[in-house]
Amino acid sequence: MSELGVTLADAIAGLDAAYPPRLAESWDSVGLVTGDPADPVATVLFAVDATAEVVDEALEWGADLLVVHHPLLLRGVDTVAANTPKGALIHRLVKGGCALFTAHTNADSANPGVSDALAELLGVSDTRPIEPIDSPRLDKWMVLVPVTHTASVRDALFAGGAGAVGNYRDCSWTVAGHGQFRPVAGAEPALGEIDRLERVEEDRIEVVAPRSLRPQLLEHLRRAHPYEEPAFDVVEEAPLPTSTGLGRVGTLDEPMTLRDFAARVHRMLPDTVWGVRAAGDPDRIVSTVALCGGAGDSFLSAVGALGADVFVTADLRHHPVDEHLRAGGPAVIDVAHWASEWPWCAQAKAVLDSRFASTPGWTSRVSVRRTDPWTVGSH
């Protein structure tokens, strides 16, 4: 944070830490849409969608930054001309000095993320992902080096990007041993003589590094290692499941009937024309709840295998639900897409408030506009 206060770059760093861009699906578009990272930020509005009404609210309120869940520019565009619907919003934001930032599927998969916010609101705890994301692909490098060069080779590996484990850096493990080699004709040994067996006190350095860094790490190793032919092994580590991923399944704070739980969902989420509807035995007791903010029908077959009694999500369709229930799957509760993701706005607000609320002039709020597109209902 600069001496002048919070910059847009500071806010982006906070949001990226909570919702890492690497968690976004390959087809997604996340991050900064408009705005200069060097600009100051003191007033932030959070919403699910950057609709015209939300942009109105942001500009009328004097927001410096609008943070949304759904991308305004998801698919490739070749114009943001002011006479196009989305281009008009971009122009208004730029002219009004309001940056636009999107956290979409990276916020869906983060921990905590969109489905966690929904779970907390509905009284579901001890959650785990429906579809976990494996840990980043890592290599373990095991490098043999004469003890005289252990420190310099280790530092070179760190400089190449090795040795990062979570929030820790410069991590390594070293064990002493004995190495031997016999240079033959054509060799130019740093130690020893041609056709003479050489024995050396060596260390084995072990570090981990992202698989993507192999070329540059190898370059750093060869440049720092004293031997003509460094001895090393690279082993691919098995990916492990993490607490990140799409959807959540957890335990309800108290068992209740599907009828009562559906009533709780209706009571806790904002009213929409779409409403809340349940499929399944109304008297069935539910205690294990699966949730997916947004459209989650792709998980219908998975939630039963996870032991869920009910699945709460949005945008469910007749035939998939009918087939799901016929196959003995858990009950389902269908809510409006916007309503299922709306609790995330307060979560994202808390992310930035936890960093910057003590900064003089800092103000943030969740948009009062309901961006659910359905406007008329009949019962």
PDB file of N, CA, C and O in Angstrom, residues 178-213:
ATOM      1  N   HIS A 178      28.790 -39.755  -0.023  1.00  0.00           N
ATOM      2  CA  HIS A 178      30.062 -39.927  -0.716  1.00  0.00           C
ATOM      3  C   HIS A 178      29.774 -40.208  -2.186  1.00  0.00           C
ATOM      4  O   HIS A 178      29.017 -41.121  -2.519  1.00  0.00           O
ATOM      5  N   GLY A 179      30.400 -39.440  -3.063  1.00  0.00           N
ATOM      6  CA  GLY A 179      30.245 -39.649  -4.497  1.00  0.00           C
ATOM      7  C   GLY A 179      31.537 -40.128  -5.134  1.00  0.00           C
ATOM      8  O   GLY A 179      32.625 -39.918  -4.579  1.00  0.00           O
ATOM      9  N   GLN A 180      31.427 -40.784  -6.252  1.00  0.00           N
ATOM     10  CA  GLN A 180      32.619 -41.183  -6.991  1.00  0.00           C
ATOM     11  C   GLN A 180      32.356 -41.151  -8.486  1.00  0.00           C
ATOM     12  O   GLN A 180      31.217 -41.280  -8.937  1.00  0.00           O
ATOM     13  N   PHE A 181      33.425 -40.949  -9.253  1.00  0.00           N
ATOM     14  CA  PHE A 181      33.312 -40.939 -10.703  1.00  0.00           C
ATOM     15  C   PHE A 181      34.712 -41.153 -11.294  1.00  0.00           C
ATOM     16  O   PHE A 181      35.734 -40.893 -10.647  1.00  0.00           O
ATOM     17  N   ARG A 182      34.762 -41.617 -12.539  1.00  0.00           N
ATOM     18  CA  ARG A 182      36.030 -41.813 -13.241  1.00  0.00           C
ATOM     19  C   ARG A 182      35.930 -41.089 -14.590  1.00  0.00           C
ATOM     20  O   ARG A 182      35.223 -41.539 -15.489  1.00  0.00           O
ATOM     21  N   PRO A 183      36.633 -39.976 -14.751  1.00  0.00           N
ATOM     22  CA  PRO A 183      36.637 -39.305 -16.048  1.00  0.00           C
ATOM     23  C   PRO A 183      37.309 -40.186 -17.106  1.00  0.00           C
ATOM     24  O   PRO A 183      38.302 -40.862 -16.815  1.00  0.00           O
ATOM     25  N   VAL A 184      36.773 -40.184 -18.313  1.00  0.00           N
ATOM     26  CA  VAL A 184      37.358 -40.947 -19.403  1.00  0.00           C
ATOM     27  C   VAL A 184      37.772 -39.985 -20.508  1.00  0.00           C
ATOM     28  O   VAL A 184      37.532 -38.778 -20.439  1.00  0.00           O
ATOM     29  N   ALA A 185      38.364 -40.532 -21.556  1.00  0.00           N
ATOM     30  CA  ALA A 185      38.870 -39.696 -22.647  1.00  0.00           C
ATOM     31  C   ALA A 185      37.770 -38.789 -23.195  1.00  0.00           C
ATOM     32  O   ALA A 185      36.645 -39.225 -23.436  1.00  0.00           O
ATOM     33  N   GLY A 186      38.094 -37.527 -23.363  1.00  0.00           N
ATOM     34  CA  GLY A 186      37.139 -36.547 -23.875  1.00  0.00           C
ATOM     35  C   GLY A 186      36.527 -35.689 -22.782  1.00  0.00           C
ATOM     36  O   GLY A 186      35.952 -34.640 -23.072  1.00  0.00           O
ATOM     37  N   ALA A 187      36.621 -36.129 -21.501  1.00  0.00           N
ATOM     38  CA  ALA A 187      36.064 -35.361 -20.390  1.00  0.00           C
ATOM     39  C   ALA A 187      36.980 -34.201 -20.041  1.00  0.00           C
ATOM     40  O   ALA A 187      38.198 -34.242 -20.291  1.00  0.00           O
ATOM     41  N   GLU A 188      36.389 -33.160 -19.472  1.00  0.00           N
ATOM     42  CA  GLU A 188      37.137 -32.027 -18.936  1.00  0.00           C
ATOM     43  C   GLU A 188      36.706 -31.827 -17.498  1.00  0.00           C
ATOM     44  O   GLU A 188      35.945 -30.909 -17.164  1.00  0.00           O
ATOM     45  N   PRO A 189      37.141 -32.714 -16.601  1.00  0.00           N
ATOM     46  CA  PRO A 189      36.637 -32.716 -15.231  1.00  0.00           C
ATOM     47  C   PRO A 189      37.079 -31.493 -14.442  1.00  0.00           C
ATOM     48  O   PRO A 189      38.219 -31.029 -14.571  1.00  0.00           O
ATOM     49  N   ALA A 190      36.149 -30.978 -13.631  1.00  0.00           N
ATOM     50  CA  ALA A 190      36.494 -29.906 -12.708  1.00  0.00           C
ATOM     51  C   ALA A 190      37.328 -30.450 -11.559  1.00  0.00           C
ATOM     52  O   ALA A 190      38.125 -29.725 -10.958  1.00  0.00           O
ATOM     53  N   LEU A 191      37.115 -31.737 -11.253  1.00  0.00           N
ATOM     54  CA  LEU A 191      37.889 -32.421 -10.221  1.00  0.00           C
ATOM     55  C   LEU A 191      38.399 -33.722 -10.811  1.00  0.00           C
ATOM     56  O   LEU A 191      37.716 -34.355 -11.619  1.00  0.00           O
ATOM     57  N   GLY A 192      39.574 -34.171 -10.387  1.00  0.00           N
ATOM     58  CA  GLY A 192      40.068 -35.468 -10.789  1.00  0.00           C
ATOM     59  C   GLY A 192      40.833 -35.461 -12.100  1.00  0.00           C
ATOM     60  O   GLY A 192      41.017 -34.416 -12.748  1.00  0.00           O
ATOM     61  N   GLU A 193      41.290 -36.657 -12.493  1.00  0.00           N
ATOM     62  CA  GLU A 193      42.105 -36.823 -13.684  1.00  0.00           C
ATOM     63  C   GLU A 193      41.518 -37.932 -14.553  1.00  0.00           C
ATOM     64  O   GLU A 193      40.807 -38.809 -14.072  1.00  0.00           O
ATOM     65  N   ILE A 194      41.867 -37.917 -15.838  1.00  0.00           N
ATOM     66  CA  ILE A 194      41.391 -38.915 -16.784  1.00  0.00           C
ATOM     67  C   ILE A 194      41.843 -40.311 -16.331  1.00  0.00           C
ATOM     68  O   ILE A 194      42.999 -40.510 -15.938  1.00  0.00           O
ATOM     69  N   ASP A 195      40.891 -41.258 -16.371  1.00  0.00           N
ATOM     70  CA  ASP A 195      41.120 -42.676 -16.030  1.00  0.00           C
ATOM     71  C   ASP A 195      41.502 -42.882 -14.569  1.00  0.00           C
ATOM     72  O   ASP A 195      42.021 -43.941 -14.218  1.00  0.00           O
ATOM     73  N   ARG A 196      41.227 -41.930 -13.734  1.00  0.00           N
ATOM     74  CA  ARG A 196      41.498 -42.098 -12.301  1.00  0.00           C
ATOM     75  C   ARG A 196      40.202 -41.959 -11.523  1.00  0.00           C
ATOM     76  O   ARG A 196      39.467 -40.988 -11.705  1.00  0.00           O
ATOM     77  N   LEU A 197      39.897 -42.952 -10.669  1.00  0.00           N
ATOM     78  CA  LEU A 197      38.670 -42.917  -9.857  1.00  0.00           C
ATOM     79  C   LEU A 197      38.781 -41.822  -8.803  1.00  0.00           C
ATOM     80  O   LEU A 197      39.764 -41.778  -8.044  1.00  0.00           O
ATOM     81  N   GLU A 198      37.788 -40.961  -8.781  1.00  0.00           N
ATOM     82  CA  GLU A 198      37.775 -39.839  -7.845  1.00  0.00           C
ATOM     83  C   GLU A 198      36.640 -40.029  -6.842  1.00  0.00           C
ATOM     84  O   GLU A 198      35.504 -40.344  -7.217  1.00  0.00           O
ATOM     85  N   ARG A 199      36.946 -39.852  -5.572  1.00  0.00           N
ATOM     86  CA  ARG A 199      35.926 -39.923  -4.517  1.00  0.00           C
ATOM     87  C   ARG A 199      35.798 -38.541  -3.872  1.00  0.00           C
ATOM     88  O   ARG A 199      36.816 -37.908  -3.570  1.00  0.00           O
ATOM     89  N   VAL A 200      34.539 -38.118  -3.672  1.00  0.00           N
ATOM     90  CA  VAL A 200      34.285 -36.743  -3.239  1.00  0.00           C
ATOM     91  C   VAL A 200      33.236 -36.734  -2.131  1.00  0.00           C
ATOM     92  O   VAL A 200      32.255 -37.492  -2.177  1.00  0.00           O
ATOM     93  N   GLU A 201      33.460 -35.890  -1.134  1.00  0.00           N
ATOM     94  CA  GLU A 201      32.430 -35.630  -0.129  1.00  0.00           C
ATOM     95  C   GLU A 201      31.367 -34.738  -0.781  1.00  0.00           C
ATOM     96  O   GLU A 201      31.679 -33.623  -1.223  1.00  0.00           O
ATOM     97  N   GLU A 202      30.144 -35.253  -0.857  1.00  0.00           N
ATOM     98  CA  GLU A 202      29.077 -34.518  -1.538  1.00  0.00           C
ATOM     99  C   GLU A 202      27.849 -34.372  -0.644  1.00  0.00           C
ATOM    100  O   GLU A 202      27.667 -35.122   0.316  1.00  0.00           O
ATOM    101  N   ASP A 203      27.021 -33.399  -0.999  1.00  0.00           N
ATOM    102  CA  ASP A 203      25.696 -33.233  -0.392  1.00  0.00           C
ATOM    103  C   ASP A 203      24.636 -33.538  -1.439  1.00  0.00           C
ATOM    104  O   ASP A 203      24.853 -33.301  -2.645  1.00  0.00           O
ATOM    105  N   ARG A 204      23.516 -34.056  -0.977  1.00  0.00           N
ATOM    106  CA  ARG A 204      22.354 -34.184  -1.849  1.00  0.00           C
ATOM    107  C   ARG A 204      21.339 -33.130  -1.409  1.00  0.00           C
ATOM    108  O   ARG A 204      20.850 -33.160  -0.289  1.00  0.00           O
ATOM    109  N   ILE A 205      21.062 -32.223  -2.306  1.00  0.00           N
ATOM    110  CA  ILE A 205      20.088 -31.155  -2.044  1.00  0.00           C
ATOM    111  C   ILE A 205      18.752 -31.573  -2.639  1.00  0.00           C
ATOM    112  O   ILE A 205      18.687 -31.973  -3.806  1.00  0.00           O
ATOM    113  N   GLU A 206      17.689 -31.461  -1.849  1.00  0.00           N
ATOM    114  CA  GLU A 206      16.347 -31.751  -2.353  1.00  0.00           C
ATOM    115  C   GLU A 206      15.496 -30.488  -2.256  1.00  0.00           C
ATOM    116  O   GLU A 206      15.447 -29.835  -1.211  1.00  0.00           O
ATOM    117  N   VAL A 207      14.841 -30.152  -3.358  1.00  0.00           N
ATOM    118  CA  VAL A 207      13.923 -29.015  -3.397  1.00  0.00           C
ATOM    119  C   VAL A 207      12.735 -29.394  -4.266  1.00  0.00           C
ATOM    120  O   VAL A 207      12.810 -30.315  -5.083  1.00  0.00           O
ATOM    121  N   VAL A 208      11.628 -28.686  -4.092  1.00  0.00           N
ATOM    122  CA  VAL A 208      10.479 -28.850  -4.983  1.00  0.00           C
ATOM    123  C   VAL A 208      10.351 -27.611  -5.841  1.00  0.00           C
ATOM    124  O   VAL A 208      10.796 -26.517  -5.456  1.00  0.00           O
ATOM    125  N   ALA A 209       9.748 -27.790  -7.008  1.00  0.00           N
ATOM    126  CA  ALA A 209       9.562 -26.675  -7.930  1.00  0.00           C
ATOM    127  C   ALA A 209       8.397 -26.984  -8.856  1.00  0.00           C
ATOM    128  O   ALA A 209       8.138 -28.151  -9.171  1.00  0.00           O
ATOM    129  N   PRO A 210       7.664 -25.961  -9.307  1.00  0.00           N
ATOM    130  CA  PRO A 210       6.605 -26.191 -10.292  1.00  0.00           C
ATOM    131  C   PRO A 210       7.167 -26.856 -11.546  1.00  0.00           C
ATOM    132  O   PRO A 210       8.266 -26.529 -11.998  1.00  0.00           O
ATOM    133  N   ARG A 211       6.406 -27.778 -12.094  1.00  0.00           N
ATOM    134  CA  ARG A 211       6.843 -28.514 -13.265  1.00  0.00           C
ATOM    135  C   ARG A 211       7.138 -27.588 -14.441  1.00  0.00           C
ATOM    136  O   ARG A 211       8.008 -27.859 -15.275  1.00  0.00           O
ATOM    137  N   SER A 212       6.432 -26.479 -14.482  1.00  0.00           N
ATOM    138  CA  SER A 212       6.608 -25.538 -15.594  1.00  0.00           C
ATOM    139  C   SER A 212       7.979 -24.873 -15.595  1.00  0.00           C
ATOM    140  O   SER A 212       8.384 -24.283 -16.592  1.00  0.00           O
ATOM    141  N   LEU A 213       8.708 -24.965 -14.465  1.00  0.00           N
ATOM    142  CA  LEU A 213       9.996 -24.283 -14.358  1.00  0.00           C
ATOM    143  C   LEU A 213      11.181 -25.162 -14.740  1.00  0.00           C
ATOM    144  O   LEU A 213      12.338 -24.764 -14.552  1.00  0.00           O
TER     145      LEU A 213
END
